[in-house]
Amino acid sequence: MPGHRSHIADRRELRADARHNRDRILDAAREAFATRGLDVPMAAIARRAGVGVATLYRRFPSRKSLVTEVFSDQVAECAGAVDEALADPDPWHAFQTLVEKVCAMQVADKGFTAAFMTAFPEAIDFERMRRRAEQGLAEVVRRAKAAGRLRADFAIADLVVLLQANCGVAAMAGEPAAVASRRLVAYMLQAFRAGNAAPLPPPAPLRLTHALVTRS
């Protein structure tokens, strides 16, 4: 029946439009989070995507649901990097490579650190991957210390300081940010090595959640 076929075609067109709007919103959010951080107004994301705010909220009813969707691949990649580090038989190489990968991700996606450190109770898989990554990191650190390759007084707070400093470097535009980040990480990895390390002042009372950097 012609009318029936037209109705089916209309529904398909509506579904295609909905998918197109969703993709535009995700692309716009990804760009906005990268340049302005997670606190960018939802209305600004809607304008960037060329949709109404109501359309955005129909697709993503909360900021957390949007952030979760945008960064789920990166969190999975981070969790995968931790798994690779845990499978590495060389404890120092595992630690070094993991730090380098996480800092490179931080530069590539400027909202990544905030997304990774924020709790998302409605996103079970996201939370599970984040907790797995945190626990795996602690084990990588333990192994590197036990092997005598990572200085005994290394604390997670030292990694937090590196992530915070790297956030500042990541704020630069273009390739200089990646170049400066690699050099900063190399400097810090040398400082983290065991060996002829001089005593340090006590670490700051920082946890991984303190790596969250909010931009205005």
Coordinates of C-alpha atoms in Angstrom, one line a residue:
M1 CA 0.0 0.0 0.0
P2 CA 1.4 3.4 -1.0
G3 CA 0.4 5.1 2.3
H4 CA 2.0 2.3 4.3
R5 CA 5.2 2.5 2.4
S6 CA 5.3 6.3 2.9
H7 CA 4.8 5.9 6.6
I8 CA 7.7 3.4 6.8
A9 CA 9.9 5.8 4.8
D10 CA 9.0 8.6 7.1
R11 CA 9.9 6.6 10.2
R12 CA 13.3 5.6 8.6
E13 CA 14.0 9.3 7.8
L14 CA 13.2 10.2 11.4
R15 CA 15.5 7.6 12.8
A16 CA 18.2 8.7 10.4
D17 CA 17.7 12.3 11.5
A18 CA 17.9 11.2 15.1
R19 CA 21.2 9.4 14.5
H20 CA 22.6 12.3 12.6
N21 CA 21.7 14.7 15.5
R22 CA 23.2 12.3 18.0
D23 CA 26.5 12.1 16.1
R24 CA 26.6 15.9 15.7
I25 CA 26.0 16.4 19.4
L26 CA 28.8 13.9 20.3
D27 CA 31.2 15.5 17.9
A28 CA 30.4 19.0 19.2
A29 CA 30.7 17.8 22.8
R30 CA 34.1 16.1 22.1
E31 CA 35.4 19.4 20.6
A32 CA 34.0 21.5 23.4
F33 CA 35.3 19.3 26.2
A34 CA 38.7 19.3 24.6
T35 CA 39.0 23.0 24.4
R36 CA 37.0 24.2 27.4
G37 CA 36.8 21.3 29.8
L38 CA 33.8 19.4 31.2
D39 CA 32.1 22.6 32.6
V40 CA 31.3 24.0 29.2
P41 CA 27.5 24.9 29.2
M42 CA 25.2 22.4 27.6
A43 CA 23.7 25.3 25.6
A44 CA 27.1 26.0 24.1
I45 CA 27.4 22.3 23.0
A46 CA 23.9 22.5 21.5
R47 CA 24.8 25.6 19.5
R48 CA 28.0 24.0 18.3
A49 CA 26.1 21.0 17.2
G50 CA 23.4 23.1 15.5
V51 CA 20.6 21.6 17.5
G52 CA 18.2 22.9 20.1
V53 CA 18.9 22.4 23.8
A54 CA 15.7 20.4 24.1
T55 CA 17.0 18.0 21.4
L56 CA 20.3 17.6 23.2
Y57 CA 18.6 16.8 26.5
R58 CA 16.3 14.3 24.7
R59 CA 19.4 12.4 23.5
F60 CA 21.4 12.9 26.7
P61 CA 19.3 13.8 29.8
S62 CA 22.3 14.8 31.9
R63 CA 25.8 16.1 31.5
K64 CA 27.2 12.9 33.0
S65 CA 25.4 10.8 30.4
L66 CA 27.0 13.0 27.6
V67 CA 30.4 12.9 29.2
T68 CA 30.2 9.1 29.6
E69 CA 29.3 8.6 26.0
V70 CA 32.0 11.0 24.7
F71 CA 34.9 9.5 26.8
S72 CA 33.9 5.8 27.1
D73 CA 36.3 4.8 24.4
Q74 CA 39.2 6.7 26.1
V75 CA 38.4 5.1 29.4
A76 CA 38.4 1.7 27.8
E77 CA 41.7 2.5 26.1
C78 CA 43.2 3.6 29.5
A79 CA 42.0 0.4 31.1
G80 CA 43.5 -1.5 28.3
A81 CA 46.8 0.3 28.7
V82 CA 46.8 -0.8 32.4
D83 CA 46.1 -4.4 31.4
E84 CA 49.0 -4.3 29.0
A85 CA 51.3 -2.9 31.8
L86 CA 50.2 -5.7 34.1
A87 CA 51.1 -8.2 31.4
D88 CA 54.5 -6.7 30.9
P89 CA 57.2 -8.9 32.6
D90 CA 59.5 -5.8 33.0
P91 CA 58.1 -3.8 36.0
W92 CA 59.9 -0.6 35.1
H93 CA 59.0 -0.7 31.4
A94 CA 55.4 -1.4 32.4
F95 CA 55.3 1.7 34.7
Q96 CA 57.1 3.9 32.2
T97 CA 55.0 2.9 29.3
L98 CA 51.8 3.3 31.2
V99 CA 52.7 6.8 32.4
E100 CA 53.7 7.9 28.9
K101 CA 50.4 6.5 27.4
V102 CA 48.1 8.2 30.0
C103 CA 49.9 11.5 29.7
A104 CA 49.7 11.3 25.9
M105 CA 45.9 10.7 26.1
Q106 CA 45.6 13.6 28.4
V107 CA 47.1 15.9 25.8
A108 CA 45.1 14.4 23.0
D109 CA 41.8 14.8 24.8
K110 CA 41.9 17.7 27.3
G111 CA 38.8 16.7 29.1
F112 CA 40.0 13.1 29.6
T113 CA 41.5 13.5 33.0
A114 CA 38.3 15.2 34.4
A115 CA 36.2 12.5 32.8
F116 CA 38.3 9.7 34.1
M117 CA 38.4 11.0 37.7
T118 CA 34.7 11.8 37.9
A119 CA 32.2 9.3 39.3
F120 CA 29.4 8.2 37.0
P121 CA 27.0 6.1 39.1
E122 CA 24.6 5.6 36.2
A123 CA 27.3 4.3 33.9
I124 CA 28.2 0.9 35.3
D125 CA 30.7 -0.2 32.6
F126 CA 32.4 3.2 32.7
E127 CA 32.8 3.0 36.5
R128 CA 34.0 -0.6 36.3
M129 CA 36.7 0.2 33.8
R130 CA 37.8 3.3 35.9
R131 CA 38.1 1.3 39.1
R132 CA 39.9 -1.5 37.3
A133 CA 42.4 1.1 35.9
E134 CA 43.0 2.6 39.3
Q135 CA 43.6 -0.7 41.0
G136 CA 45.8 -1.9 38.1
L137 CA 47.9 1.3 38.4
A138 CA 48.5 0.6 42.1
E139 CA 49.7 -2.9 41.3
V140 CA 52.0 -1.6 38.5
V141 CA 53.5 0.8 41.1
R142 CA 53.9 -1.9 43.7
R143 CA 55.7 -4.2 41.2
A144 CA 58.1 -1.5 40.1
K145 CA 59.0 -0.7 43.7
A146 CA 59.4 -4.4 44.6
A147 CA 61.8 -4.8 41.6
G148 CA 63.9 -1.9 43.0
R149 CA 63.3 0.2 39.8
L150 CA 60.9 2.8 41.2
R151 CA 62.1 4.9 44.1
A152 CA 60.8 3.6 47.4
D153 CA 59.3 6.9 48.4
F154 CA 57.2 7.3 45.2
A155 CA 53.6 8.0 46.0
I156 CA 50.5 8.2 43.9
A157 CA 50.5 11.9 44.8
D158 CA 53.6 12.3 42.7
L159 CA 51.7 11.0 39.7
V160 CA 48.9 13.3 40.5
V161 CA 51.3 16.3 40.4
L162 CA 52.6 15.1 37.0
L163 CA 49.0 14.8 35.7
Q164 CA 48.2 18.3 36.9
A165 CA 51.4 19.7 35.4
N166 CA 50.7 17.9 32.2
C167 CA 47.2 19.5 32.1
G168 CA 48.9 22.9 32.0
V169 CA 51.1 21.8 29.2
A170 CA 48.1 20.3 27.3
A171 CA 46.4 23.7 27.4
M172 CA 48.8 24.9 24.8
A173 CA 47.7 24.6 21.2
G174 CA 48.9 22.3 18.5
E175 CA 52.0 20.1 18.3
P176 CA 54.1 22.1 20.9
A177 CA 51.8 20.7 23.6
A178 CA 52.6 17.1 22.6
V179 CA 56.4 17.9 22.3
A180 CA 56.4 19.7 25.7
S181 CA 54.4 16.9 27.3
R182 CA 56.8 14.2 26.2
R183 CA 59.8 16.1 27.6
L184 CA 58.0 16.8 30.9
V185 CA 57.1 13.1 31.2
A186 CA 60.7 12.1 30.4
Y187 CA 62.0 14.4 33.1
M188 CA 59.6 13.1 35.7
L189 CA 60.3 9.5 34.8
Q190 CA 64.0 10.0 35.4
A191 CA 63.1 11.6 38.8
F192 CA 60.9 8.6 39.6
R193 CA 63.7 6.0 39.0
A194 CA 65.3 4.4 41.9
G195 CA 69.1 4.8 42.3
N196 CA 71.0 7.9 43.2
A197 CA 67.8 9.6 44.4
A198 CA 68.1 12.2 47.2
P199 CA 65.5 12.3 49.9
L200 CA 62.4 14.3 49.1
P201 CA 60.0 16.3 51.3
P202 CA 56.8 14.3 52.2
P203 CA 54.3 13.9 49.4
A204 CA 51.2 16.1 49.3
P205 CA 48.0 14.5 50.6
L206 CA 46.7 14.0 47.1
R207 CA 44.7 11.2 45.5
L208 CA 44.0 10.5 41.9
T209 CA 40.7 12.4 42.2
H210 CA 42.8 15.6 42.8
A211 CA 44.0 15.3 39.2
L212 CA 40.6 16.7 38.2
V213 CA 41.2 20.1 36.7
T214 CA 38.2 22.4 36.1
R215 CA 38.4 25.1 33.5
S216 CA 36.3 28.2 33.4

